[in-house]
PDB file of C-alpha atoms and ligand atoms in Angstrom:
ATOM      1  CA  MET A   1      58.600 -33.065  22.985  1.00  0.00           C
ATOM      2  CA  ASP A   2      55.709 -34.791  24.791  1.00  0.00           C
ATOM      3  CA  ALA A   3      52.196 -34.078  23.504  1.00  0.00           C
ATOM      4  CA  PRO A   4      50.262 -31.873  25.971  1.00  0.00           C
ATOM      5  CA  SER A   5      48.210 -33.947  28.403  1.00  0.00           C
ATOM      6  CA  LEU A   6      44.403 -34.065  28.241  1.00  0.00           C
ATOM      7  CA  ASP A   7      44.361 -32.143  31.519  1.00  0.00           C
ATOM      8  CA  SER A   8      46.483 -29.294  30.224  1.00  0.00           C
ATOM      9  CA  LEU A   9      44.384 -29.013  27.018  1.00  0.00           C
ATOM     10  CA  ARG A  10      41.247 -28.848  29.148  1.00  0.00           C
ATOM     11  CA  GLN A  11      42.837 -26.225  31.350  1.00  0.00           C
ATOM     12  CA  GLU A  12      43.389 -24.136  28.211  1.00  0.00           C
ATOM     13  CA  ILE A  13      39.715 -24.578  27.293  1.00  0.00           C
ATOM     14  CA  ASP A  14      38.737 -23.518  30.840  1.00  0.00           C
ATOM     15  CA  ALA A  15      40.856 -20.376  30.488  1.00  0.00           C
ATOM     16  CA  ILE A  16      39.272 -19.573  27.098  1.00  0.00           C
ATOM     17  CA  ASP A  17      35.774 -20.142  28.531  1.00  0.00           C
ATOM     18  CA  GLY A  18      36.591 -17.730  31.356  1.00  0.00           C
ATOM     19  CA  GLU A  19      37.679 -15.093  28.823  1.00  0.00           C
ATOM     20  CA  LEU A  20      34.620 -15.655  26.615  1.00  0.00           C
ATOM     21  CA  HIS A  21      32.302 -15.408  29.602  1.00  0.00           C
ATOM     22  CA  GLY A  22      34.006 -12.241  30.809  1.00  0.00           C
ATOM     23  CA  LEU A  23      33.699 -10.722  27.329  1.00  0.00           C
ATOM     24  CA  ILE A  24      29.968 -11.514  27.224  1.00  0.00           C
ATOM     25  CA  GLN A  25      29.569  -9.731  30.566  1.00  0.00           C
ATOM     26  CA  ARG A  26      31.499  -6.727  29.212  1.00  0.00           C
ATOM     27  CA  ARG A  27      29.211  -6.733  26.159  1.00  0.00           C
ATOM     28  CA  ALA A  28      26.185  -6.787  28.488  1.00  0.00           C
ATOM     29  CA  ALA A  29      27.479  -3.736  30.382  1.00  0.00           C
ATOM     30  CA  LEU A  30      27.751  -1.828  27.070  1.00  0.00           C
ATOM     31  CA  VAL A  31      24.221  -2.870  26.096  1.00  0.00           C
ATOM     32  CA  ASP A  32      23.007  -1.292  29.346  1.00  0.00           C
ATOM     33  CA  ARG A  33      24.587   1.997  28.279  1.00  0.00           C
ATOM     34  CA  ILE A  34      23.146   1.736  24.740  1.00  0.00           C
ATOM     35  CA  ALA A  35      19.692   1.075  26.236  1.00  0.00           C
ATOM     36  CA  ALA A  36      19.924   4.388  28.100  1.00  0.00           C
ATOM     37  CA  SER A  37      20.164   6.210  24.741  1.00  0.00           C
ATOM     38  CA  LYS A  38      16.914   4.663  23.392  1.00  0.00           C
ATOM     39  CA  PRO A  39      13.407   6.038  24.026  1.00  0.00           C
ATOM     40  CA  PRO A  40      12.188   4.528  27.325  1.00  0.00           C
ATOM     41  CA  GLY A  41       9.530   1.826  27.049  1.00  0.00           C
ATOM     42  CA  GLY A  42      10.008   1.404  23.271  1.00  0.00           C
ATOM     43  CA  LEU A  43      11.013  -1.665  21.323  1.00  0.00           C
ATOM     44  CA  ALA A  44      14.840  -1.896  21.640  1.00  0.00           C
ATOM     45  CA  LEU A  45      15.201  -4.147  18.577  1.00  0.00           C
ATOM     46  CA  ARG A  46      17.447  -2.703  15.818  1.00  0.00           C
ATOM     47  CA  PRO A  47      17.306  -5.177  12.901  1.00  0.00           C
ATOM     48  CA  GLY A  48      19.638  -3.136  10.651  1.00  0.00           C
ATOM     49  CA  ARG A  49      22.366  -3.038  13.296  1.00  0.00           C
ATOM     50  CA  GLU A  50      21.892  -6.776  13.982  1.00  0.00           C
ATOM     51  CA  ALA A  51      22.358  -7.557  10.273  1.00  0.00           C
ATOM     52  CA  LYS A  52      25.592  -5.499  10.225  1.00  0.00           C
ATOM     53  CA  VAL A  53      26.916  -7.361  13.304  1.00  0.00           C
ATOM     54  CA  MET A  54      26.013 -10.738  11.745  1.00  0.00           C
ATOM     55  CA  ARG A  55      27.589  -9.923   8.357  1.00  0.00           C
ATOM     56  CA  GLN A  56      30.821  -8.925  10.078  1.00  0.00           C
ATOM     57  CA  ARG A  57      30.962 -12.259  11.952  1.00  0.00           C
ATOM     58  CA  LEU A  58      30.055 -14.391   8.907  1.00  0.00           C
ATOM     59  CA  GLU A  59      32.430 -12.537   6.570  1.00  0.00           C
ATOM     60  CA  THR A  60      35.443 -12.917   8.889  1.00  0.00           C
ATOM     61  CA  HIS A  61      34.685 -16.492   9.985  1.00  0.00           C
ATOM     62  CA  GLN A  62      37.343 -19.116   9.184  1.00  0.00           C
ATOM     63  CA  GLY A  63      38.228 -22.659  10.171  1.00  0.00           C
ATOM     64  CA  PRO A  64      36.299 -25.864  10.812  1.00  0.00           C
ATOM     65  CA  PHE A  65      33.833 -24.471  13.413  1.00  0.00           C
ATOM     66  CA  PRO A  66      30.448 -24.297  11.563  1.00  0.00           C
ATOM     67  CA  ALA A  67      29.281 -20.822  10.489  1.00  0.00           C
ATOM     68  CA  ALA A  68      25.756 -21.988  11.455  1.00  0.00           C
ATOM     69  CA  ALA A  69      26.948 -22.323  15.075  1.00  0.00           C
ATOM     70  CA  VAL A  70      28.534 -18.846  15.020  1.00  0.00           C
ATOM     71  CA  TYR A  71      25.236 -17.540  13.698  1.00  0.00           C
ATOM     72  CA  ARG A  72      23.174 -19.274  16.426  1.00  0.00           C
ATOM     73  CA  MET A  73      25.535 -18.073  19.185  1.00  0.00           C
ATOM     74  CA  TRP A  74      25.361 -14.440  18.062  1.00  0.00           C
ATOM     75  CA  ARG A  75      21.626 -14.597  17.441  1.00  0.00           C
ATOM     76  CA  GLU A  76      21.136 -16.027  20.944  1.00  0.00           C
ATOM     77  CA  MET A  77      23.271 -13.248  22.429  1.00  0.00           C
ATOM     78  CA  MET A  78      21.675 -10.417  20.477  1.00  0.00           C
ATOM     79  CA  CYS A  79      18.184 -11.624  21.389  1.00  0.00           C
ATOM     80  CA  ALA A  80      19.157 -11.869  25.063  1.00  0.00           C
ATOM     81  CA  PHE A  81      20.537  -8.316  24.846  1.00  0.00           C
ATOM     82  CA  THR A  82      17.332  -7.125  23.157  1.00  0.00           C
ATOM     83  CA  MET A  83      15.301  -8.852  25.886  1.00  0.00           C
ATOM     84  CA  MET A  84      17.372  -7.158  28.594  1.00  0.00           C
ATOM     85  CA  GLN A  85      16.117  -3.871  27.103  1.00  0.00           C
ATOM     86  CA  THR A  86      12.550  -4.976  26.216  1.00  0.00           C
ATOM     87  CA  PRO A  87      11.674  -7.693  28.778  1.00  0.00           C
ATOM     88  CA  ASP A  88       8.091  -8.189  27.514  1.00  0.00           C
ATOM     89  CA  ILE A  89       9.123  -8.830  23.886  1.00  0.00           C
ATOM     90  CA  LYS A  90       7.175 -11.722  22.237  1.00  0.00           C
ATOM     91  CA  VAL A  91       7.002 -13.263  18.792  1.00  0.00           C
ATOM     92  CA  ALA A  92       3.672 -14.161  17.145  1.00  0.00           C
ATOM     93  CA  ILE A  93       4.361 -16.790  14.481  1.00  0.00           C
ATOM     94  CA  CYS A  94       2.201 -17.914  11.610  1.00  0.00           C
ATOM     95  CA  ARG A  95       2.646 -21.658  11.957  1.00  0.00           C
ATOM     96  CA  PRO A  96      -0.123 -23.582  10.260  1.00  0.00           C
ATOM     97  CA  HIS A  97      -0.145 -27.274  11.371  1.00  0.00           C
ATOM     98  CA  ASP A  98       1.137 -28.476   8.000  1.00  0.00           C
ATOM     99  CA  GLN A  99       4.030 -25.955   8.004  1.00  0.00           C
ATOM    100  CA  PRO A 100       6.071 -26.452  11.212  1.00  0.00           C
ATOM    101  CA  GLY A 101       9.205 -24.988   9.572  1.00  0.00           C
ATOM    102  CA  TYR A 102       8.287 -21.374  10.379  1.00  0.00           C
ATOM    103  CA  TRP A 103       8.691 -22.149  14.086  1.00  0.00           C
ATOM    104  CA  ASP A 104      12.237 -23.466  13.471  1.00  0.00           C
ATOM    105  CA  LEU A 105      13.066 -20.481  11.271  1.00  0.00           C
ATOM    106  CA  ALA A 106      11.994 -18.140  14.073  1.00  0.00           C
ATOM    107  CA  ARG A 107      13.926 -20.116  16.760  1.00  0.00           C
ATOM    108  CA  ASP A 108      17.106 -19.958  14.665  1.00  0.00           C
ATOM    109  CA  HIS A 109      16.690 -16.183  14.570  1.00  0.00           C
ATOM    110  CA  PHE A 110      15.162 -15.235  17.929  1.00  0.00           C
ATOM    111  CA  GLY A 111      16.871 -17.846  20.133  1.00  0.00           C
ATOM    112  CA  CYS A 112      15.494 -19.965  22.940  1.00  0.00           C
ATOM    113  CA  GLN A 113      14.369 -17.361  25.489  1.00  0.00           C
ATOM    114  CA  ILE A 114      11.751 -15.193  23.793  1.00  0.00           C
ATOM    115  CA  THR A 115       8.147 -16.370  24.215  1.00  0.00           C
ATOM    116  CA  PHE A 116       6.634 -17.592  20.935  1.00  0.00           C
ATOM    117  CA  VAL A 117       2.897 -17.707  20.254  1.00  0.00           C
ATOM    118  CA  ALA A 118       1.623 -19.882  17.366  1.00  0.00           C
ATOM    119  CA  ASN A 119      -1.068 -18.540  15.029  1.00  0.00           C
ATOM    120  CA  ASP A 120      -2.799 -20.164  12.063  1.00  0.00           C
ATOM    121  CA  THR A 121      -2.905 -17.200   9.676  1.00  0.00           C
ATOM    122  CA  PRO A 122      -0.914 -14.043   8.818  1.00  0.00           C
ATOM    123  CA  ALA A 123      -4.041 -12.003   9.685  1.00  0.00           C
ATOM    124  CA  GLN A 124      -3.920 -13.371  13.272  1.00  0.00           C
ATOM    125  CA  VAL A 125      -0.209 -12.533  13.507  1.00  0.00           C
ATOM    126  CA  LEU A 126      -0.898  -9.008  12.271  1.00  0.00           C
ATOM    127  CA  ALA A 127      -3.648  -8.589  14.879  1.00  0.00           C
ATOM    128  CA  ALA A 128      -1.245  -9.721  17.672  1.00  0.00           C
ATOM    129  CA  VAL A 129       1.416  -7.216  16.530  1.00  0.00           C
ATOM    130  CA  ARG A 130      -1.146  -4.400  16.315  1.00  0.00           C
ATOM    131  CA  ALA A 131      -2.394  -5.203  19.826  1.00  0.00           C
ATOM    132  CA  ASN A 132       1.024  -4.936  21.512  1.00  0.00           C
ATOM    133  CA  PRO A 133       4.013  -2.760  20.469  1.00  0.00           C
ATOM    134  CA  SER A 134       6.453  -5.288  22.027  1.00  0.00           C
ATOM    135  CA  THR A 135       5.113  -8.184  19.921  1.00  0.00           C
ATOM    136  CA  LEU A 136       6.956  -9.040  16.715  1.00  0.00           C
ATOM    137  CA  GLY A 137       5.349 -11.078  13.922  1.00  0.00           C
ATOM    138  CA  VAL A 138       6.729 -13.838  11.691  1.00  0.00           C
ATOM    139  CA  VAL A 139       4.759 -14.483   8.495  1.00  0.00           C
ATOM    140  CA  PRO A 140       5.552 -16.437   5.317  1.00  0.00           C
ATOM    141  CA  VAL A 141       7.080 -14.344   2.525  1.00  0.00           C
ATOM    142  CA  PRO A 142       4.177 -13.774   0.074  1.00  0.00           C
ATOM    143  CA  ILE A 143       4.060 -15.803  -3.127  1.00  0.00           C
ATOM    144  CA  GLU A 144       1.798 -15.289  -6.154  1.00  0.00           C
ATOM    145  CA  ALA A 145      -0.127 -18.530  -5.394  1.00  0.00           C
ATOM    146  CA  ASP A 146      -1.335 -17.202  -1.969  1.00  0.00           C
ATOM    147  CA  ALA A 147      -5.135 -17.284  -1.869  1.00  0.00           C
ATOM    148  CA  ALA A 148      -5.555 -14.092   0.181  1.00  0.00           C
ATOM    149  CA  PRO A 149      -2.723 -11.522   0.157  1.00  0.00           C
ATOM    150  CA  TRP A 150      -2.270 -10.100   3.698  1.00  0.00           C
ATOM    151  CA  TRP A 151       0.486  -7.598   2.979  1.00  0.00           C
ATOM    152  CA  PRO A 152      -1.739  -4.917   1.329  1.00  0.00           C
ATOM    153  CA  LEU A 153      -3.085  -4.336   4.867  1.00  0.00           C
ATOM    154  CA  LEU A 154       0.324  -2.917   5.847  1.00  0.00           C
ATOM    155  CA  ALA A 155      -0.251  -0.073   3.377  1.00  0.00           C
ATOM    156  CA  GLY A 156      -2.904   1.513   5.643  1.00  0.00           C
ATOM    157  CA  ARG A 157      -2.291   4.659   7.686  1.00  0.00           C
ATOM    158  CA  ASP A 158      -3.197   3.404  11.180  1.00  0.00           C
ATOM    159  CA  ALA A 159      -0.370   3.988  13.692  1.00  0.00           C
ATOM    160  CA  THR A 160      -0.619   0.388  14.978  1.00  0.00           C
ATOM    161  CA  LEU A 161       0.288  -1.052  11.564  1.00  0.00           C
ATOM    162  CA  PRO A 162       3.769  -2.625  11.575  1.00  0.00           C
ATOM    163  CA  ASN A 163       6.448  -2.629   8.889  1.00  0.00           C
ATOM    164  CA  VAL A 164       8.437  -5.509   7.490  1.00  0.00           C
ATOM    165  CA  VAL A 165      11.811  -5.106   9.273  1.00  0.00           C
ATOM    166  CA  ALA A 166      13.712  -8.333   8.487  1.00  0.00           C
ATOM    167  CA  ARG A 167      13.689 -11.427   6.309  1.00  0.00           C
ATOM    168  CA  LEU A 168      14.418 -14.962   7.540  1.00  0.00           C
ATOM    169  CA  PRO A 169      16.548 -16.938   7.196  1.00  0.00           C
ATOM    170  CA  PHE A 170      19.412 -14.427   7.266  1.00  0.00           C
ATOM    171  CA  LEU A 171      21.704 -17.455   6.971  1.00  0.00           C
ATOM    172  CA  VAL A 172      20.296 -20.636   5.439  1.00  0.00           C
ATOM    173  CA  MET A 173      20.631 -23.238   8.216  1.00  0.00           C
ATOM    174  CA  PRO A 174      21.188 -26.970   7.698  1.00  0.00           C
ATOM    175  CA  ASN A 175      18.040 -28.008   9.691  1.00  0.00           C
ATOM    176  CA  ALA A 176      15.432 -29.897   7.677  1.00  0.00           C
ATOM    177  CA  ARG A 177      12.024 -28.459   8.625  1.00  0.00           C
ATOM    178  CA  ALA A 178      12.924 -24.865   7.741  1.00  0.00           C
ATOM    179  CA  ARG A 179      14.616 -25.748   4.450  1.00  0.00           C
ATOM    180  CA  GLY A 180      13.385 -23.802   1.431  1.00  0.00           C
ATOM    181  CA  ILE A 181      11.003 -21.464   3.279  1.00  0.00           C
ATOM    182  CA  SER A 182      11.357 -17.737   4.000  1.00  0.00           C
ATOM    183  CA  ALA A 183       9.540 -15.373   6.349  1.00  0.00           C
ATOM    184  CA  PHE A 184       9.154 -11.662   6.970  1.00  0.00           C
ATOM    185  CA  VAL A 185       9.479 -10.199  10.466  1.00  0.00           C
ATOM    186  CA  LEU A 186       6.888  -7.528  11.297  1.00  0.00           C
ATOM    187  CA  ALA A 187       7.453  -4.870  13.970  1.00  0.00           C
ATOM    188  CA  ARG A 188       5.924  -1.559  14.961  1.00  0.00           C
ATOM    189  CA  MET A 189       8.974   0.499  14.031  1.00  0.00           C
ATOM    190  CA  GLU A 190      10.559   2.123  11.009  1.00  0.00           C
ATOM    191  CA  PRO A 191      12.889  -0.183   9.050  1.00  0.00           C
ATOM    192  CA  GLU A 192      16.549   0.798   9.291  1.00  0.00           C
ATOM    193  CA  GLU A 193      19.523   0.630   6.923  1.00  0.00           C
ATOM    194  CA  SER A 194      21.988  -2.247   7.168  1.00  0.00           C
ATOM    195  CA  GLY A 195      24.049  -1.210   4.134  1.00  0.00           C
ATOM    196  CA  ASP A 196      22.527  -3.825   1.782  1.00  0.00           C
ATOM    197  CA  ASP A 197      18.737  -3.758   1.875  1.00  0.00           C
ATOM    198  CA  ARG A 198      15.539  -4.252  -0.078  1.00  0.00           C
ATOM    199  CA  ALA A 199      12.688  -1.784   0.320  1.00  0.00           C
ATOM    200  CA  LEU A 200       9.117  -3.072  -0.077  1.00  0.00           C
ATOM    201  CA  ILE A 201       6.604  -0.881  -1.890  1.00  0.00           C
ATOM    202  CA  SER A 202       2.930  -1.745  -2.204  1.00  0.00           C
ATOM    203  CA  ILE A 203       1.039  -0.479  -5.263  1.00  0.00           C
ATOM    204  CA  GLU A 204      -2.746  -0.758  -5.282  1.00  0.00           C
ATOM    205  CA  SER A 205      -4.419  -0.231  -8.653  1.00  0.00           C
ATOM    206  CA  MET A 206      -7.891  -0.723 -10.114  1.00  0.00           C
ATOM    207  CA  ASP A 207      -6.277  -1.705 -13.451  1.00  0.00           C
ATOM    208  CA  GLY A 208      -3.535  -4.184 -14.191  1.00  0.00           C
ATOM    209  CA  LEU A 209      -0.054  -2.610 -14.540  1.00  0.00           C
ATOM    210  CA  SER A 210       2.635  -4.103 -16.773  1.00  0.00           C
ATOM    211  CA  ARG A 211       6.199  -4.585 -15.488  1.00  0.00           C
ATOM    212  CA  ASN A 212       7.284  -2.043 -18.148  1.00  0.00           C
ATOM    213  CA  ARG A 213       4.868   0.544 -16.841  1.00  0.00           C
ATOM    214  CA  ILE A 214       6.053   0.021 -13.282  1.00  0.00           C
ATOM    215  CA  SER A 215       9.719   0.234 -14.261  1.00  0.00           C
ATOM    216  CA  GLY A 216       9.124   3.405 -16.366  1.00  0.00           C
ATOM    217  CA  ALA A 217       7.255   5.055 -13.461  1.00  0.00           C
ATOM    218  CA  LEU A 218      10.005   4.114 -10.954  1.00  0.00           C
ATOM    219  CA  ALA A 219      12.609   5.773 -13.208  1.00  0.00           C
ATOM    220  CA  LYS A 220      10.415   8.889 -13.620  1.00  0.00           C
ATOM    221  CA  ALA A 221      10.060   9.153  -9.830  1.00  0.00           C
ATOM    222  CA  GLY A 222      13.851   8.920  -9.370  1.00  0.00           C
ATOM    223  CA  LEU A 223      13.619   5.512  -7.671  1.00  0.00           C
ATOM    224  CA  PRO A 224      15.977   2.577  -8.410  1.00  0.00           C
ATOM    225  CA  ALA A 225      14.935  -0.264 -10.742  1.00  0.00           C
ATOM    226  CA  PHE A 226      12.953  -3.053  -9.062  1.00  0.00           C
ATOM    227  CA  THR A 227      14.598  -6.344  -8.129  1.00  0.00           C
ATOM    228  CA  SER A 228      11.247  -8.211  -8.088  1.00  0.00           C
ATOM    229  CA  VAL A 229       7.507  -7.633  -8.476  1.00  0.00           C
ATOM    230  CA  LEU A 230       4.731  -9.839  -7.063  1.00  0.00           C
ATOM    231  CA  ASP A 231       1.267  -9.458  -8.568  1.00  0.00           C
ATOM    232  CA  GLN A 232      -1.878 -10.476  -6.667  1.00  0.00           C
ATOM    233  CA  VAL A 233      -5.547  -9.675  -7.286  1.00  0.00           C
ATOM    234  CA  ALA A 234      -8.001  -9.511  -4.380  1.00  0.00           C
ATOM    235  CA  GLY A 235     -11.621  -8.409  -4.700  1.00  0.00           C
ATOM    236  CA  GLY A 236     -10.953  -7.151  -8.233  1.00  0.00           C
ATOM    237  CA  VAL A 237      -8.123  -4.846  -7.013  1.00  0.00           C
ATOM    238  CA  HIS A 238      -4.555  -5.379  -8.263  1.00  0.00           C
ATOM    239  CA  HIS A 239      -1.839  -5.404  -5.604  1.00  0.00           C
ATOM    240  CA  TYR A 240       1.825  -5.235  -6.556  1.00  0.00           C
ATOM    241  CA  LEU A 241       4.592  -5.915  -4.052  1.00  0.00           C
ATOM    242  CA  VAL A 242       7.666  -4.228  -5.509  1.00  0.00           C
ATOM    243  CA  GLU A 243      11.163  -4.733  -4.102  1.00  0.00           C
ATOM    244  CA  LEU A 244      13.861  -2.109  -4.693  1.00  0.00           C
ATOM    245  CA  PRO A 245      17.432  -1.735  -3.428  1.00  0.00           C
ATOM    246  CA  GLY A 246      17.757   0.390  -0.262  1.00  0.00           C
ATOM    247  CA  VAL A 247      15.370   1.506   2.488  1.00  0.00           C
ATOM    248  CA  ILE A 248      12.472   3.836   1.591  1.00  0.00           C
ATOM    249  CA  ALA A 249      10.363   5.599   4.239  1.00  0.00           C
ATOM    250  CA  ASP A 250       6.640   6.046   3.647  1.00  0.00           C
ATOM    251  CA  SER A 251       7.195   9.820   3.837  1.00  0.00           C
ATOM    252  CA  ASP A 252       9.679   9.711   0.901  1.00  0.00           C
ATOM    253  CA  LYS A 253       8.509  12.266  -1.702  1.00  0.00           C
ATOM    254  CA  ARG A 254       9.506   9.918  -4.546  1.00  0.00           C
ATOM    255  CA  LEU A 255       6.575   7.653  -3.594  1.00  0.00           C
ATOM    256  CA  ARG A 256       4.121  10.473  -4.293  1.00  0.00           C
ATOM    257  CA  GLU A 257       5.908  11.052  -7.633  1.00  0.00           C
ATOM    258  CA  LEU A 258       5.559   7.329  -8.359  1.00  0.00           C
ATOM    259  CA  GLU A 259       1.812   7.572  -7.708  1.00  0.00           C
ATOM    260  CA  ILE A 260       1.606  10.459 -10.222  1.00  0.00           C
ATOM    261  CA  ALA A 261       3.804   8.675 -12.800  1.00  0.00           C
ATOM    262  CA  LEU A 262       1.602   5.541 -12.598  1.00  0.00           C
ATOM    263  CA  GLU A 263      -1.534   7.717 -13.155  1.00  0.00           C
ATOM    264  CA  LEU A 264      -3.431   5.642 -10.578  1.00  0.00           C
ATOM    265  CA  LYS A 265      -7.179   6.263 -10.412  1.00  0.00           C
ATOM    266  CA  ASN A 266      -8.313   5.482  -6.847  1.00  0.00           C
ATOM    267  CA  GLY A 267      -5.097   3.544  -6.337  1.00  0.00           C
ATOM    268  CA  ARG A 268      -2.134   4.247  -4.099  1.00  0.00           C
ATOM    269  CA  VAL A 269       1.487   3.610  -3.339  1.00  0.00           C
ATOM    270  CA  ALA A 270       2.930   2.951   0.147  1.00  0.00           C
ATOM    271  CA  ALA A 271       6.213   1.839   1.655  1.00  0.00           C
ATOM    272  CA  ILE A 272       5.609  -1.240   3.838  1.00  0.00           C
ATOM    273  CA  GLY A 273       9.098  -1.864   5.191  1.00  0.00           C
ATOM    274  CA  ALA A 274      12.535  -3.123   4.242  1.00  0.00           C
ATOM    275  CA  TYR A 275      14.861  -5.983   5.089  1.00  0.00           C
ATOM    276  CA  ALA A 276      18.587  -6.673   5.177  1.00  0.00           C
ATOM    277  CA  VAL A 277      19.585  -8.835   2.198  1.00  0.00           C
ATOM    278  CA  PRO A 278      20.319 -12.310   3.635  1.00  0.00           C
ATOM    279  CA  SER A 279      23.896 -13.548   3.816  1.00  0.00           C
ATOM    280  CA  THR A 280      25.206 -15.825   1.082  1.00  0.00           C
ATOM    281  CA  ALA A 281      27.727 -17.441   3.478  1.00  0.00           C
ATOM    282  CA  ARG A 282      27.677 -21.251   3.725  1.00  0.00           C
ATOM    283  CA  ALA A 283      26.258 -22.524   7.006  1.00  0.00           C
TER     284      ALA A 283
HETATM  285  C1  ISJ B   1      22.702  -3.476  21.751  1.00  0.00           C
HETATM  286  C2  ISJ B   1      21.714  -2.998  21.012  1.00  0.00           C
HETATM  287  O1  ISJ B   1      20.383  -3.497  21.105  1.00  0.00           O
HETATM  288  C3  ISJ B   1      19.980  -4.692  20.431  1.00  0.00           C
HETATM  289  C4  ISJ B   1      21.001  -5.751  20.562  1.00  0.00           C
HETATM  290  C5  ISJ B   1      22.049  -5.811  19.676  1.00  0.00           C
HETATM  291  C6  ISJ B   1      23.320  -6.554  19.998  1.00  0.00           C
HETATM  292  O2  ISJ B   1      23.302  -7.329  20.956  1.00  0.00           O
HETATM  293  O3  ISJ B   1      24.342  -6.336  19.302  1.00  0.00           O
HETATM  294  C7  ISJ B   1      21.962  -5.117  18.466  1.00  0.00           C
HETATM  295  C8  ISJ B   1      20.846  -4.401  18.124  1.00  0.00           C
HETATM  296  C9  ISJ B   1      19.637  -4.358  18.980  1.00  0.00           C
HETATM  297  O4  ISJ B   1      18.680  -5.241  18.453  1.00  0.00           O
HETATM  298  C10 ISJ B   1      21.935  -1.924  20.000  1.00  0.00           C
HETATM  299  O5  ISJ B   1      20.963  -1.266  19.604  1.00  0.00           O
HETATM  300  O6  ISJ B   1      23.110  -1.720  19.596  1.00  0.00           O
END
């Protein structure tokens, strides 16, 4: 049998493109209906749902087409669908001049359409998010060597304070500038479950707390064992960023029990968000 001609193969591609395009338009019509069920004027972003959609695609992906491309295509679509619902959405990025990778990390996640605004410090990003409920923030994941920890600010009670709602990269991409760095996404919304999450708890204490003391107090409060603890001291106050499996709301009674179990004098415990555990798929 003769091999199919170049023309007929391209006709097949044209037919597939027509189907794909039609499916995207059907997806858009459903997004319109979903938008109608959300509070009007609010941020339409649902990071937990997005993580579930992405995991499903990455887990079922097969064949030579790169998983990184599947990821970028779905991220581009989901961001366009979020923008259809929240047209004034923006992203404030902490992108110091010597660290251009955070910009790439954010583009891989938020696609090419959303307006990005570069900032030099996490404090500036936080201010931009607090000033506008449709502005998301992208800040470096804290490390112990940071000179000035910014995340304890999230533990305040002001209604404009955002939560951590996602961690980037969700899929480690092959691009060079973003290699080896991670960021938190900040948004003025409650974090939501994706089925595999890490909750972030901030503990402020006048005295140093050992890992043993923290783990004993977590058990006493009925909370799961921590997966990591970051310890930073600022102005003589100890700040611990504790990660636990799951999503924990600031109103969760176990946090008050944790405060009691830690016997904090003038200290406090607060939930500052949660993120979907990144995929381990190969890009
Ligand atoms: C469509 C929705 O809105 C947004 C877009 C999503 C998508 O395109 O799949 C998923 C979550 C939201 O960020 C939704 O909430 O389901």
